[in-house]
Amino acid sequence: MALVTVSIGSNIERETHLTACLDALAKRFDGLRLSRVYESEPVGFEDGRNFYNLVAAFDSDWSVGELQAWCKRLEFANGRRADSPKFSPRTLDVDLLTVGELTGEHDGVALPRAEIRHHAFVLKPLAELLPDVRHPEDGRRYAEMWAAFEADDQALWPADFPWHGKSLPLDA
């Protein structure tokens, strides 16, 4: 079993799609842990609709390819279109961040995901959820990486997001 982390985001019908995503993760994977939800402005495009973002961690013995395919099916089931531009509004975005200690390309997926180092909406919830876990390449703990992160132009703030009547973060 490997500890898997995924970044989850939505800026179209955010509550509906995040709830559907979290329900699917809880049904499929053991040991689901969730960060709090953060609201942030879009990065790379201007749309006027802010994102909700969080990080989930869970245990899995699936291959990287199986995990990636499952995440893509979940996105498509929630209205994501395969032909959507990279920087555009989205119903649901589920990105593999890490799979255990894997580094490099596996099944066409580069691990760990580069966005960990570049986007506050990924690193902050990851550091909150797994502060003492070390980045597979960098070697620093996520809490250390967040403490050193220059987030001046990447504003994000906690959002109240109840999931089944409970506030996040929670251990499901």
PDB file of C-alpha atoms in Angstrom:
ATOM      1  CA  MET A   1       0.000   0.000   0.000  1.00  0.00           C
ATOM      2  CA  ALA A   2       1.174   3.474  -0.849  1.00  0.00           C
ATOM      3  CA  LEU A   3       0.040   6.806   0.505  1.00  0.00           C
ATOM      4  CA  VAL A   4      -1.560   8.647  -2.412  1.00  0.00           C
ATOM      5  CA  THR A   5      -2.254  12.383  -2.442  1.00  0.00           C
ATOM      6  CA  VAL A   6      -4.522  14.200  -4.873  1.00  0.00           C
ATOM      7  CA  SER A   7      -5.342  17.846  -5.391  1.00  0.00           C
ATOM      8  CA  ILE A   8      -9.034  18.558  -5.953  1.00  0.00           C
ATOM      9  CA  GLY A   9     -10.500  21.744  -7.369  1.00  0.00           C
ATOM     10  CA  SER A  10     -13.685  23.180  -8.835  1.00  0.00           C
ATOM     11  CA  ASN A  11     -15.031  26.566  -9.857  1.00  0.00           C
ATOM     12  CA  ILE A  12     -18.292  25.474 -11.508  1.00  0.00           C
ATOM     13  CA  GLU A  13     -21.024  24.302  -9.117  1.00  0.00           C
ATOM     14  CA  ARG A  14     -18.247  23.857  -6.553  1.00  0.00           C
ATOM     15  CA  GLU A  15     -20.253  22.332  -3.718  1.00  0.00           C
ATOM     16  CA  THR A  16     -21.979  19.773  -5.952  1.00  0.00           C
ATOM     17  CA  HIS A  17     -18.827  18.541  -7.644  1.00  0.00           C
ATOM     18  CA  LEU A  18     -16.585  18.527  -4.565  1.00  0.00           C
ATOM     19  CA  THR A  19     -19.207  16.573  -2.632  1.00  0.00           C
ATOM     20  CA  ALA A  20     -19.505  14.033  -5.469  1.00  0.00           C
ATOM     21  CA  CYS A  21     -15.711  13.706  -5.597  1.00  0.00           C
ATOM     22  CA  LEU A  22     -15.312  13.222  -1.852  1.00  0.00           C
ATOM     23  CA  ASP A  23     -18.154  10.693  -1.795  1.00  0.00           C
ATOM     24  CA  ALA A  24     -16.477   8.706  -4.588  1.00  0.00           C
ATOM     25  CA  LEU A  25     -13.073   8.804  -2.857  1.00  0.00           C
ATOM     26  CA  ALA A  26     -14.585   7.682   0.469  1.00  0.00           C
ATOM     27  CA  LYS A  27     -16.404   4.812  -1.226  1.00  0.00           C
ATOM     28  CA  ARG A  28     -13.351   3.582  -3.177  1.00  0.00           C
ATOM     29  CA  PHE A  29     -10.280   4.124  -0.967  1.00  0.00           C
ATOM     30  CA  ASP A  30      -9.360   3.293   2.617  1.00  0.00           C
ATOM     31  CA  GLY A  31      -7.960   5.755   5.117  1.00  0.00           C
ATOM     32  CA  LEU A  32      -9.276   8.891   3.418  1.00  0.00           C
ATOM     33  CA  ARG A  33      -7.980  12.091   5.013  1.00  0.00           C
ATOM     34  CA  LEU A  34      -8.927  15.560   3.886  1.00  0.00           C
ATOM     35  CA  SER A  35      -7.484  19.021   4.293  1.00  0.00           C
ATOM     36  CA  ARG A  36      -9.725  21.990   4.862  1.00  0.00           C
ATOM     37  CA  VAL A  37     -11.147  23.590   1.727  1.00  0.00           C
ATOM     38  CA  TYR A  38      -9.567  26.797   0.490  1.00  0.00           C
ATOM     39  CA  GLU A  39     -10.996  29.377  -1.854  1.00  0.00           C
ATOM     40  CA  SER A  40      -8.679  30.984  -4.381  1.00  0.00           C
ATOM     41  CA  GLU A  41      -8.761  33.065  -7.507  1.00  0.00           C
ATOM     42  CA  PRO A  42      -8.104  31.290 -10.814  1.00  0.00           C
ATOM     43  CA  VAL A  43      -4.430  30.926 -11.764  1.00  0.00           C
ATOM     44  CA  GLY A  44      -3.482  31.414 -15.405  1.00  0.00           C
ATOM     45  CA  PHE A  45      -6.828  32.831 -16.552  1.00  0.00           C
ATOM     46  CA  GLU A  46      -9.482  35.298 -15.487  1.00  0.00           C
ATOM     47  CA  ASP A  47     -13.021  34.056 -15.225  1.00  0.00           C
ATOM     48  CA  GLY A  48     -14.508  35.743 -12.187  1.00  0.00           C
ATOM     49  CA  ARG A  49     -15.376  32.461 -10.489  1.00  0.00           C
ATOM     50  CA  ASN A  50     -13.126  31.479  -7.610  1.00  0.00           C
ATOM     51  CA  PHE A  51     -12.007  27.912  -7.043  1.00  0.00           C
ATOM     52  CA  TYR A  52     -12.495  25.667  -4.076  1.00  0.00           C
ATOM     53  CA  ASN A  53      -9.376  23.531  -3.552  1.00  0.00           C
ATOM     54  CA  LEU A  54      -8.334  20.837  -1.116  1.00  0.00           C
ATOM     55  CA  VAL A  55      -6.003  17.859  -0.848  1.00  0.00           C
ATOM     56  CA  ALA A  56      -7.018  14.291  -0.084  1.00  0.00           C
ATOM     57  CA  ALA A  57      -4.753  11.474   1.065  1.00  0.00           C
ATOM     58  CA  PHE A  58      -5.579   7.771   1.080  1.00  0.00           C
ATOM     59  CA  ASP A  59      -3.976   4.348   0.906  1.00  0.00           C
ATOM     60  CA  SER A  60      -3.981   2.358  -2.320  1.00  0.00           C
ATOM     61  CA  ASP A  61      -2.207  -0.523  -3.989  1.00  0.00           C
ATOM     62  CA  TRP A  62      -3.312   0.576  -7.453  1.00  0.00           C
ATOM     63  CA  SER A  63      -0.755   1.416 -10.137  1.00  0.00           C
ATOM     64  CA  VAL A  64      -0.212   5.025 -11.154  1.00  0.00           C
ATOM     65  CA  GLY A  65      -2.011   4.327 -14.428  1.00  0.00           C
ATOM     66  CA  GLU A  66      -5.030   2.889 -12.616  1.00  0.00           C
ATOM     67  CA  LEU A  67      -5.153   5.865 -10.250  1.00  0.00           C
ATOM     68  CA  GLN A  68      -4.829   8.364 -13.100  1.00  0.00           C
ATOM     69  CA  ALA A  69      -7.563   6.655 -15.134  1.00  0.00           C
ATOM     70  CA  TRP A  70      -9.890   6.592 -12.104  1.00  0.00           C
ATOM     71  CA  CYS A  71      -9.324  10.316 -11.481  1.00  0.00           C
ATOM     72  CA  LYS A  72     -10.056  11.138 -15.137  1.00  0.00           C
ATOM     73  CA  ARG A  73     -13.256   9.030 -15.112  1.00  0.00           C
ATOM     74  CA  LEU A  74     -14.351  10.884 -11.969  1.00  0.00           C
ATOM     75  CA  GLU A  75     -13.717  14.241 -13.651  1.00  0.00           C
ATOM     76  CA  PHE A  76     -15.687  13.219 -16.766  1.00  0.00           C
ATOM     77  CA  ALA A  77     -18.548  11.843 -14.638  1.00  0.00           C
ATOM     78  CA  ASN A  78     -18.769  15.327 -13.133  1.00  0.00           C
ATOM     79  CA  GLY A  79     -18.993  17.149 -16.444  1.00  0.00           C
ATOM     80  CA  ARG A  80     -15.342  17.827 -17.219  1.00  0.00           C
ATOM     81  CA  ARG A  81     -14.717  17.827 -20.939  1.00  0.00           C
ATOM     82  CA  ALA A  82     -11.617  16.218 -22.423  1.00  0.00           C
ATOM     83  CA  ASP A  83     -11.232  19.090 -24.896  1.00  0.00           C
ATOM     84  CA  SER A  84     -11.262  21.846 -22.236  1.00  0.00           C
ATOM     85  CA  PRO A  85      -8.338  24.263 -22.448  1.00  0.00           C
ATOM     86  CA  LYS A  86      -5.730  23.837 -19.705  1.00  0.00           C
ATOM     87  CA  PHE A  87      -6.472  27.218 -18.143  1.00  0.00           C
ATOM     88  CA  SER A  88     -10.258  27.351 -18.049  1.00  0.00           C
ATOM     89  CA  PRO A  89     -13.185  26.982 -15.648  1.00  0.00           C
ATOM     90  CA  ARG A  90     -13.875  23.422 -14.579  1.00  0.00           C
ATOM     91  CA  THR A  91     -16.461  21.359 -12.813  1.00  0.00           C
ATOM     92  CA  LEU A  92     -13.854  19.097 -11.277  1.00  0.00           C
ATOM     93  CA  ASP A  93     -10.085  18.756 -11.409  1.00  0.00           C
ATOM     94  CA  VAL A  94      -8.463  15.784  -9.655  1.00  0.00           C
ATOM     95  CA  ASP A  95      -4.668  15.615 -10.008  1.00  0.00           C
ATOM     96  CA  LEU A  96      -2.324  12.960  -8.641  1.00  0.00           C
ATOM     97  CA  LEU A  97       0.288  14.718  -6.532  1.00  0.00           C
ATOM     98  CA  THR A  98       2.216  11.787  -5.080  1.00  0.00           C
ATOM     99  CA  VAL A  99       2.049   8.014  -5.006  1.00  0.00           C
ATOM    100  CA  GLY A 100       4.205   6.814  -2.131  1.00  0.00           C
ATOM    101  CA  GLU A 101       7.824   7.749  -2.738  1.00  0.00           C
ATOM    102  CA  LEU A 102       7.665   7.413  -6.534  1.00  0.00           C
ATOM    103  CA  THR A 103       9.615   9.916  -8.600  1.00  0.00           C
ATOM    104  CA  GLY A 104       9.908  10.307 -12.338  1.00  0.00           C
ATOM    105  CA  GLU A 105       7.431   9.274 -15.000  1.00  0.00           C
ATOM    106  CA  HIS A 106       5.140   6.328 -14.306  1.00  0.00           C
ATOM    107  CA  ASP A 107       2.409   5.288 -16.735  1.00  0.00           C
ATOM    108  CA  GLY A 108       2.753   8.675 -18.429  1.00  0.00           C
ATOM    109  CA  VAL A 109       2.352  10.624 -15.166  1.00  0.00           C
ATOM    110  CA  ALA A 110       5.212  12.730 -13.753  1.00  0.00           C
ATOM    111  CA  LEU A 111       5.550  12.269  -9.990  1.00  0.00           C
ATOM    112  CA  PRO A 112       5.614  14.120  -7.713  1.00  0.00           C
ATOM    113  CA  ARG A 113       3.437  16.699  -9.473  1.00  0.00           C
ATOM    114  CA  ALA A 114       5.319  19.956 -10.087  1.00  0.00           C
ATOM    115  CA  GLU A 115       2.388  22.087  -8.872  1.00  0.00           C
ATOM    116  CA  ILE A 116       3.275  21.137  -5.291  1.00  0.00           C
ATOM    117  CA  ARG A 117       6.193  23.559  -5.472  1.00  0.00           C
ATOM    118  CA  HIS A 118       4.464  26.299  -7.463  1.00  0.00           C
ATOM    119  CA  HIS A 119       0.865  26.762  -6.331  1.00  0.00           C
ATOM    120  CA  ALA A 120      -0.309  27.858  -2.900  1.00  0.00           C
ATOM    121  CA  PHE A 121      -3.675  26.171  -3.466  1.00  0.00           C
ATOM    122  CA  VAL A 122      -1.833  22.829  -3.665  1.00  0.00           C
ATOM    123  CA  LEU A 123       1.000  23.237  -1.151  1.00  0.00           C
ATOM    124  CA  LYS A 124      -0.911  24.880   1.699  1.00  0.00           C
ATOM    125  CA  PRO A 125      -3.587  22.161   2.040  1.00  0.00           C
ATOM    126  CA  LEU A 126      -0.936  19.475   1.531  1.00  0.00           C
ATOM    127  CA  ALA A 127       1.228  20.981   4.273  1.00  0.00           C
ATOM    128  CA  GLU A 128      -1.784  21.228   6.549  1.00  0.00           C
ATOM    129  CA  LEU A 129      -2.823  17.624   5.935  1.00  0.00           C
ATOM    130  CA  LEU A 130       0.619  15.992   5.984  1.00  0.00           C
ATOM    131  CA  PRO A 131       3.003  18.475   7.635  1.00  0.00           C
ATOM    132  CA  ASP A 132       5.685  15.922   8.535  1.00  0.00           C
ATOM    133  CA  VAL A 133       5.660  13.940   5.291  1.00  0.00           C
ATOM    134  CA  ARG A 134       8.642  14.647   3.062  1.00  0.00           C
ATOM    135  CA  HIS A 135       8.495  15.618  -0.580  1.00  0.00           C
ATOM    136  CA  PRO A 136       9.815  12.575  -2.515  1.00  0.00           C
ATOM    137  CA  GLU A 137      12.376  14.590  -4.505  1.00  0.00           C
ATOM    138  CA  ASP A 138      13.036  17.670  -2.416  1.00  0.00           C
ATOM    139  CA  GLY A 139      13.331  15.850   0.917  1.00  0.00           C
ATOM    140  CA  ARG A 140      11.834  18.721   2.909  1.00  0.00           C
ATOM    141  CA  ARG A 141       8.711  18.264   4.982  1.00  0.00           C
ATOM    142  CA  TYR A 142       5.623  19.836   3.433  1.00  0.00           C
ATOM    143  CA  ALA A 143       5.290  22.156   6.436  1.00  0.00           C
ATOM    144  CA  GLU A 144       8.849  23.393   5.794  1.00  0.00           C
ATOM    145  CA  MET A 145       8.092  23.901   2.112  1.00  0.00           C
ATOM    146  CA  TRP A 146       4.988  25.952   2.970  1.00  0.00           C
ATOM    147  CA  ALA A 147       6.883  28.050   5.536  1.00  0.00           C
ATOM    148  CA  ALA A 148       9.404  28.992   2.824  1.00  0.00           C
ATOM    149  CA  PHE A 149       6.807  29.498   0.074  1.00  0.00           C
ATOM    150  CA  GLU A 150       6.451  32.952  -1.497  1.00  0.00           C
ATOM    151  CA  ALA A 151       2.653  33.204  -1.725  1.00  0.00           C
ATOM    152  CA  ASP A 152       2.373  36.967  -2.186  1.00  0.00           C
ATOM    153  CA  ASP A 153       0.506  36.829  -5.505  1.00  0.00           C
ATOM    154  CA  GLN A 154      -1.486  33.659  -4.715  1.00  0.00           C
ATOM    155  CA  ALA A 155      -4.162  34.631  -2.240  1.00  0.00           C
ATOM    156  CA  LEU A 156      -6.237  31.872  -0.721  1.00  0.00           C
ATOM    157  CA  TRP A 157      -8.435  31.713   2.326  1.00  0.00           C
ATOM    158  CA  PRO A 158     -10.283  28.994   4.248  1.00  0.00           C
ATOM    159  CA  ALA A 159     -13.795  28.274   2.990  1.00  0.00           C
ATOM    160  CA  ASP A 160     -16.571  26.800   5.055  1.00  0.00           C
ATOM    161  CA  PHE A 161     -17.374  23.523   3.314  1.00  0.00           C
ATOM    162  CA  PRO A 162     -19.452  21.036   5.273  1.00  0.00           C
ATOM    163  CA  TRP A 163     -19.376  17.482   3.955  1.00  0.00           C
ATOM    164  CA  HIS A 164     -22.265  15.358   5.228  1.00  0.00           C
ATOM    165  CA  GLY A 165     -22.843  17.838   8.016  1.00  0.00           C
ATOM    166  CA  LYS A 166     -19.251  17.837   9.249  1.00  0.00           C
ATOM    167  CA  SER A 167     -16.700  20.583   8.766  1.00  0.00           C
ATOM    168  CA  LEU A 168     -13.431  19.806   7.027  1.00  0.00           C
ATOM    169  CA  PRO A 169     -10.761  18.833   7.808  1.00  0.00           C
ATOM    170  CA  LEU A 170     -11.799  15.466   9.117  1.00  0.00           C
ATOM    171  CA  ASP A 171     -10.571  11.926   9.067  1.00  0.00           C
ATOM    172  CA  ALA A 172     -13.223   9.945   7.205  1.00  0.00           C
TER     173      ALA A 172
END
